[in-house]
């Protein structure tokens, strides 16, 4: 990869949403762009049908040219609920909850410095280096695969364990030849209460506290790494890892554990031109939760995605995803007198029509083949999961 291509790669990381942004100001040293997405969808899930805002958002990016090839940049992005505080909300899995939605929610907010040769250093809430690996399969519009360890704790944004959009993150990125990498350090000592973790999500909030005496989870600093090798112009191989220390409180007794996840993946082609393929596999410990909110001692996750964009701009998609907690799960929770099993398995199929580069009309269906068996007082929670779901909607980028 030539130096100019390295610069292009870093620029894409700095302003990822700029493909549908409008430059509202530009001079010799400064630029400001504004953009967003208005996504409206009708979702049928768990016996209910409702209109929801999807991944509507608005963002601002800026860049300021400095001396000697350096530049400063910033990116601020908020999720938007244009429908107001509805009684029934839906998360990206198509599950419903009774929580009220705010009109604006913080998605990204970071500033940094960049140089074509010396790389990029950024500070704030930003996409994780783990997402370099998992983002390739996160291309269904209506549903997430939910097996890559990105959005953990029943669909939080991965902010406190560093794998989604981490809070208080410091990142360094650079590229040499066909190789690029990212390093991440998350500064935090946050105690996360169970009710705060699941608030606003469709997970069984009350059952979390009853499922286990793990009432609070206190996270320390987290660390992440990613590496990408461009084999060809179309084929990329990616490896990534993330880890952090946490303290779990059980009935007033504390124990220290390690949250880790590592994996490999690949992408081939372009989403908007012909064949596109992506896959990743990961192994993790104390990183995600089951439907009742209990930590998974160990699990293995696989996400896959395939699409083909025809000349007429019709794009069929298919995605298969599985997260298997294995035997360690049953052994861990056997102390409660149960013989539990957890395997999250879904198939997503759909069709997107790229009416224009800015407007996409889509329909998707999710089929749930999960196994979640609980014996004892939590037996009723076995039915709480992804579930079969159907969505139709349109996304307008501006």
Coordinates of C-alpha atoms in Angstrom, one line a residue:
X1 CA 0.0 0.0 0.0
X2 CA 1.5 3.4 -1.0
X3 CA 1.6 6.3 1.4
X4 CA -1.4 7.9 -0.2
X5 CA -3.4 4.8 0.4
X6 CA -2.3 4.8 4.0
X7 CA -3.6 8.3 4.3
X8 CA -6.9 7.4 2.7
X9 CA -7.3 4.5 5.1
X10 CA -6.8 6.7 8.2
X11 CA -9.1 9.3 6.8
X12 CA -11.8 6.7 6.4
X13 CA -11.4 5.8 10.1
X14 CA -11.4 9.4 11.2
X15 CA -14.7 10.3 9.4
X16 CA -16.5 7.0 8.8
X17 CA -20.0 8.4 8.4
X18 CA -18.9 11.1 5.9
X19 CA -20.1 9.0 2.9
X20 CA -23.5 10.5 3.5
X21 CA -22.5 13.9 4.9
X22 CA -22.8 17.4 3.5
X23 CA -19.8 19.8 3.8
X24 CA -21.3 23.0 5.1
X25 CA -18.0 24.9 5.5
X26 CA -14.6 24.7 4.0
X27 CA -11.6 27.0 3.9
X28 CA -7.8 26.5 3.7
X29 CA -7.5 25.1 7.2
X30 CA -11.0 24.2 8.4
X31 CA -13.9 22.0 7.3
X32 CA -17.2 21.1 8.9
X33 CA -19.7 18.4 7.6
X34 CA -23.1 17.5 8.8
X35 CA -25.1 14.4 8.1
X36 CA -27.4 11.7 9.4
X37 CA -29.8 8.9 8.8
X38 CA -33.6 8.9 9.1
X39 CA -34.6 5.3 9.5
X40 CA -38.2 4.4 9.9
X41 CA -39.3 0.8 10.2
X42 CA -42.3 -1.4 11.2
X43 CA -41.3 -4.4 13.3
X44 CA -43.4 -7.4 14.2
X45 CA -41.8 -9.4 17.1
X46 CA -43.0 -11.3 20.1
X47 CA -46.7 -11.0 19.0
X48 CA -46.6 -7.2 18.7
X49 CA -46.2 -4.8 15.8
X50 CA -45.0 -1.2 16.1
X51 CA -43.4 1.6 14.2
X52 CA -39.9 2.4 15.5
X53 CA -37.1 4.9 14.7
X54 CA -34.5 2.2 13.9
X55 CA -30.9 3.6 13.7
X56 CA -31.8 7.2 13.0
X57 CA -29.0 9.6 13.9
X58 CA -27.3 12.9 13.3
X59 CA -23.6 13.7 13.3
X60 CA -21.1 16.5 12.9
X61 CA -17.5 16.1 11.9
X62 CA -14.8 18.7 11.7
X63 CA -11.2 18.9 10.6
X64 CA -8.5 21.5 11.2
X65 CA -5.2 21.5 9.3
X66 CA -2.1 22.1 11.4
X67 CA 1.6 22.4 10.5
X68 CA 3.9 19.7 9.2
X69 CA 1.2 17.4 7.9
X70 CA -0.7 17.2 11.2
X71 CA -4.5 17.7 11.5
X72 CA -7.0 17.9 14.3
X73 CA -10.4 16.3 14.0
X74 CA -13.6 15.7 15.9
X75 CA -16.8 13.6 15.5
X76 CA -20.0 13.9 17.4
X77 CA -23.0 11.7 16.8
X78 CA -26.4 11.3 18.5
X79 CA -29.1 8.7 18.0
X80 CA -32.5 10.3 17.3
X81 CA -36.0 9.2 18.2
X82 CA -38.2 11.3 15.9
X83 CA -41.4 9.6 17.1
X84 CA -41.1 11.0 20.7
X85 CA -41.6 9.0 23.9
X86 CA -43.6 6.1 22.8
X87 CA -44.9 3.5 25.3
X88 CA -43.4 0.6 23.3
X89 CA -39.8 0.8 22.1
X90 CA -37.7 -1.8 20.3
X91 CA -34.0 -2.5 20.3
X92 CA -31.9 -3.5 17.3
X93 CA -32.9 -7.2 17.9
X94 CA -36.6 -6.4 17.3
X95 CA -37.5 -7.0 21.0
X96 CA -40.0 -4.7 22.7
X97 CA -39.7 -3.0 26.1
X98 CA -41.8 -0.6 28.1
X99 CA -39.0 1.9 28.7
X100 CA -39.3 5.5 27.5
X101 CA -36.9 6.7 24.8
X102 CA -35.2 10.1 24.9
X103 CA -35.2 12.2 21.7
X104 CA -31.4 12.3 21.7
X105 CA -28.9 9.7 22.8
X106 CA -25.1 9.8 22.8
X107 CA -23.5 7.4 20.3
X108 CA -20.1 9.0 19.5
X109 CA -18.0 11.9 20.7
X110 CA -14.3 12.1 20.2
X111 CA -11.4 14.4 19.2
X112 CA -8.0 13.6 17.9
X113 CA -4.8 14.3 16.0
X114 CA -3.8 12.6 12.7
X115 CA -0.7 12.4 10.4
X116 CA -0.2 10.5 7.2
X117 CA 3.0 9.0 8.5
X118 CA 2.7 8.9 12.3
X119 CA -0.9 7.7 12.4
X120 CA -3.9 8.8 14.4
X121 CA -4.5 9.4 18.1
X122 CA -8.1 9.9 19.3
X123 CA -9.8 10.4 22.7
X124 CA -13.5 9.9 23.7
X125 CA -16.5 7.7 22.9
X126 CA -15.7 6.0 19.6
X127 CA -16.0 2.8 17.6
X128 CA -13.8 0.1 19.2
X129 CA -10.8 -1.6 17.7
X130 CA -12.8 -4.8 18.2
X131 CA -15.3 -3.5 15.8
X132 CA -12.6 -3.6 13.1
X133 CA -13.2 -7.4 13.3
X134 CA -17.0 -7.6 14.0
X135 CA -18.2 -4.7 11.9
X136 CA -17.9 -6.7 8.7
X137 CA -20.9 -8.9 9.6
X138 CA -23.0 -6.2 11.1
X139 CA -24.6 -5.2 7.8
X140 CA -28.2 -6.4 8.2
X141 CA -30.3 -3.3 8.8
X142 CA -33.1 -4.5 10.9
X143 CA -31.3 -7.0 13.2
X144 CA -27.9 -7.7 14.7
X145 CA -26.2 -11.0 14.8
X146 CA -25.6 -10.7 18.6
X147 CA -22.8 -13.3 18.6
X148 CA -19.7 -11.3 18.0
X149 CA -19.4 -9.9 21.5
X150 CA -19.8 -6.3 20.3
X151 CA -23.1 -5.3 22.0
X152 CA -23.0 -7.2 25.3
X153 CA -25.2 -7.4 28.4
X154 CA -28.4 -7.9 26.4
X155 CA -27.8 -5.3 23.8
X156 CA -25.9 -2.5 25.5
X157 CA -23.6 -0.5 23.2
X158 CA -20.5 -2.2 24.5
X159 CA -19.5 1.1 26.3
X160 CA -18.2 -0.3 29.6
X161 CA -16.3 -3.4 28.5
X162 CA -14.7 -1.8 25.4
X163 CA -16.0 -3.8 22.4
X164 CA -18.7 -1.6 21.0
X165 CA -18.6 2.1 21.4
X166 CA -16.5 2.4 24.5
X167 CA -16.6 5.4 26.8
X168 CA -13.4 7.2 27.7
X169 CA -11.3 5.4 25.2
X170 CA -7.9 6.3 23.9
X171 CA -7.0 4.9 20.5
X172 CA -3.9 4.9 18.3
X173 CA -4.1 3.7 14.7
X174 CA -1.6 3.4 11.9
X175 CA -0.9 1.5 8.7
X176 CA 2.3 0.2 7.0
X177 CA 2.1 -1.3 3.6
X178 CA -0.9 -3.7 3.5
X179 CA -0.9 -4.0 7.3
X180 CA -2.9 -1.7 9.6
X181 CA -3.5 -1.9 13.3
X182 CA -5.3 -0.3 16.2
X183 CA -4.5 0.0 20.0
X184 CA -7.1 0.9 22.5
X185 CA -6.9 1.8 26.2
X186 CA -10.1 2.6 28.1
X187 CA -9.8 4.7 31.3
X188 CA -12.5 3.7 33.7
X189 CA -13.3 2.4 37.1
X190 CA -17.1 2.1 36.8
X191 CA -19.5 0.2 39.0
X192 CA -22.4 -0.9 36.8
X193 CA -25.6 -1.8 38.5
X194 CA -27.7 -4.6 37.1
X195 CA -30.8 -2.4 36.6
X196 CA -28.7 0.2 34.8
X197 CA -27.2 -2.4 32.4
X198 CA -30.6 -3.5 31.2
X199 CA -32.5 -0.3 31.5
X200 CA -34.0 0.6 28.1
X201 CA -33.3 -2.8 26.6
X202 CA -35.7 -5.6 26.1
X203 CA -33.8 -8.0 28.3
X204 CA -35.6 -9.4 31.4
X205 CA -34.5 -6.6 33.7
X206 CA -36.1 -7.9 36.9
X207 CA -35.1 -11.4 36.2
X208 CA -31.4 -10.4 36.0
X209 CA -31.3 -9.7 39.8
X210 CA -33.3 -12.8 40.6
X211 CA -31.2 -15.0 38.3
X212 CA -28.0 -14.6 40.3
X213 CA -26.6 -12.7 43.3
X214 CA -24.3 -10.8 40.9
X215 CA -26.0 -7.5 41.7
X216 CA -23.1 -5.2 40.6
X217 CA -20.3 -5.5 38.1
X218 CA -17.3 -3.1 38.6
X219 CA -15.1 -2.7 35.5
X220 CA -11.5 -1.5 35.7
X221 CA -9.5 -0.3 32.6
X222 CA -9.9 -2.3 29.4
X223 CA -7.4 -2.9 26.6
X224 CA -7.9 -3.8 23.0
X225 CA -5.9 -4.6 19.8
X226 CA -6.7 -5.1 16.2
X227 CA -4.7 -6.0 13.1
X228 CA -5.8 -6.0 9.5
X229 CA -4.0 -7.4 6.5
X230 CA -5.1 -6.5 3.0
X231 CA -4.4 -9.7 1.0
X232 CA -5.9 -8.1 -2.1
X233 CA -8.0 -5.1 -3.0
X234 CA -11.1 -7.2 -2.0
X235 CA -9.9 -9.6 0.7
X236 CA -9.0 -8.5 4.2
X237 CA -8.0 -10.7 7.2
X238 CA -8.5 -9.4 10.7
X239 CA -7.5 -10.4 14.2
X240 CA -8.6 -8.6 17.4
X241 CA -8.7 -9.0 21.2
X242 CA -10.0 -7.1 24.2
X243 CA -9.7 -7.7 27.9
X244 CA -10.4 -6.1 31.2
X245 CA -10.6 -6.8 34.9
X246 CA -14.0 -6.8 36.8
X247 CA -15.2 -7.3 40.3
X248 CA -18.5 -9.1 40.8
X249 CA -20.4 -8.7 44.0
X250 CA -22.3 -11.8 45.1
X251 CA -24.5 -11.4 48.3
X252 CA -22.1 -8.8 49.6
X253 CA -19.0 -11.0 48.8
X254 CA -16.7 -9.8 46.0
X255 CA -14.7 -11.8 43.6
X256 CA -12.3 -10.7 40.8
X257 CA -12.7 -12.0 37.3
X258 CA -11.2 -11.4 33.9
X259 CA -13.3 -10.4 30.9
X260 CA -11.6 -11.3 27.6
X261 CA -12.5 -11.9 24.0
X262 CA -10.3 -12.7 21.0
X263 CA -11.1 -13.7 17.5
X264 CA -10.3 -13.7 13.8
X265 CA -12.3 -12.7 10.8
X266 CA -12.4 -11.8 7.1
X267 CA -14.2 -9.6 4.6
X268 CA -14.4 -10.0 0.8
X269 CA -15.7 -7.5 -1.7
X270 CA -17.9 -4.4 -1.3
X271 CA -21.4 -4.2 0.1
X272 CA -22.7 -2.0 -2.7
X273 CA -21.0 -3.8 -5.7
X274 CA -21.5 -7.4 -6.5
X275 CA -20.5 -10.1 -4.0
X276 CA -19.8 -9.4 -0.4
X277 CA -18.8 -12.0 2.2
X278 CA -17.8 -11.6 5.9
X279 CA -17.3 -13.9 8.8
X280 CA -15.7 -13.9 12.3
X281 CA -15.3 -16.3 15.1
X282 CA -14.5 -15.5 18.8
X283 CA -13.9 -17.1 22.1
X284 CA -14.7 -15.1 25.3
X285 CA -14.9 -15.4 29.0
X286 CA -17.2 -13.3 31.4
X287 CA -18.0 -11.1 28.5
X288 CA -21.7 -11.5 27.7
X289 CA -24.9 -12.6 29.4
X290 CA -27.7 -15.1 28.8
X291 CA -31.3 -14.0 28.4
X292 CA -31.8 -13.8 32.2
X293 CA -28.7 -11.6 32.5
X294 CA -26.3 -14.1 34.0
X295 CA -22.7 -13.9 32.9
X296 CA -21.5 -16.5 30.5
X297 CA -18.4 -18.1 32.0
X298 CA -17.1 -19.1 28.5
X299 CA -18.6 -19.1 25.1
X300 CA -17.7 -19.3 21.4
X301 CA -19.4 -17.0 18.9
X302 CA -19.6 -17.1 15.1
X303 CA -21.1 -14.5 12.8
X304 CA -21.4 -14.8 9.0
X305 CA -22.9 -12.5 6.4
X306 CA -23.3 -12.7 2.6
X307 CA -24.9 -10.4 0.1
X308 CA -24.9 -9.7 -3.6
X309 CA -25.8 -6.3 -5.1
X310 CA -27.1 -6.7 -8.6
X311 CA -26.9 -4.0 -11.4
X312 CA -30.5 -3.1 -10.7
X313 CA -29.5 -2.3 -7.1
X314 CA -31.4 -5.2 -5.6
X315 CA -29.4 -6.8 -2.8
X316 CA -30.4 -10.0 -1.1
X317 CA -28.7 -10.8 2.2
X318 CA -28.3 -13.8 4.5
X319 CA -26.6 -14.0 7.9
X320 CA -26.2 -17.0 10.2
X321 CA -25.0 -16.4 13.8
X322 CA -24.4 -18.6 16.8
X323 CA -23.2 -18.1 20.4
X324 CA -22.7 -21.3 22.3
X325 CA -21.9 -21.2 26.1
X326 CA -21.0 -24.9 26.1
X327 CA -20.6 -27.2 29.1
X328 CA -19.0 -24.6 31.4
X329 CA -22.3 -22.8 31.5
X330 CA -24.1 -25.8 33.0
X331 CA -21.3 -26.6 35.4
X332 CA -21.2 -23.0 36.7
X333 CA -24.9 -22.7 37.4
X334 CA -25.4 -26.2 38.7
X335 CA -24.7 -24.8 42.1
X336 CA -28.2 -23.4 42.0
X337 CA -29.6 -26.9 41.6
X338 CA -30.2 -26.6 37.9
X339 CA -28.9 -28.1 34.7
X340 CA -29.0 -25.2 32.3
X341 CA -28.2 -24.8 28.7
X342 CA -27.6 -21.7 26.6
X343 CA -27.1 -21.4 22.8
X344 CA -28.2 -18.3 20.9
X345 CA -28.7 -19.2 17.2
X346 CA -30.4 -17.0 14.5
X347 CA -30.7 -16.9 10.7
X348 CA -31.4 -13.5 9.1
X349 CA -32.6 -13.2 5.5
X350 CA -33.7 -10.1 3.6
X351 CA -33.7 -7.9 0.5
X352 CA -32.5 -4.4 0.3
X353 CA -33.3 -2.1 -2.6
X354 CA -30.7 0.8 -3.1
X355 CA -33.2 3.2 -4.7
X356 CA -30.5 5.9 -4.7
X357 CA -27.1 6.1 -2.9
X358 CA -29.1 7.9 -0.2
X359 CA -32.3 5.9 0.1
X360 CA -32.6 2.2 0.9
X361 CA -35.8 0.3 1.2
X362 CA -35.5 -3.0 3.0
X363 CA -37.3 -6.0 4.4
X364 CA -35.7 -8.6 6.7
X365 CA -36.8 -11.6 8.7
X366 CA -35.1 -13.3 11.6
X367 CA -35.6 -17.0 12.5
X368 CA -34.6 -18.0 16.0
X369 CA -33.2 -21.5 16.6
X370 CA -31.8 -20.8 20.1
X371 CA -31.7 -23.3 23.0
X372 CA -32.1 -21.7 26.4
X373 CA -33.2 -24.2 29.1
X374 CA -33.5 -23.2 32.7
X375 CA -34.8 -25.4 35.5
X376 CA -36.1 -24.1 38.7
X377 CA -37.5 -20.6 39.5
X378 CA -36.2 -19.1 36.3
X379 CA -37.8 -21.7 34.0
X380 CA -40.2 -19.1 32.6
X381 CA -37.2 -17.0 31.3
X382 CA -36.4 -19.8 28.8
X383 CA -38.8 -18.1 26.4
X384 CA -37.2 -14.7 26.6
X385 CA -34.8 -14.4 23.6
X386 CA -34.3 -13.1 20.2
X387 CA -37.5 -14.7 18.8
X388 CA -38.8 -14.8 15.2
X389 CA -39.3 -11.3 13.8
X390 CA -40.0 -9.4 10.6
X391 CA -39.2 -5.8 9.6
X392 CA -39.9 -3.6 6.7
X393 CA -38.6 0.0 6.5
X394 CA -36.6 2.6 4.7
X395 CA -33.4 4.5 5.6
X396 CA -32.7 7.9 4.2
X397 CA -29.1 9.2 4.5
X398 CA -28.7 13.0 4.4

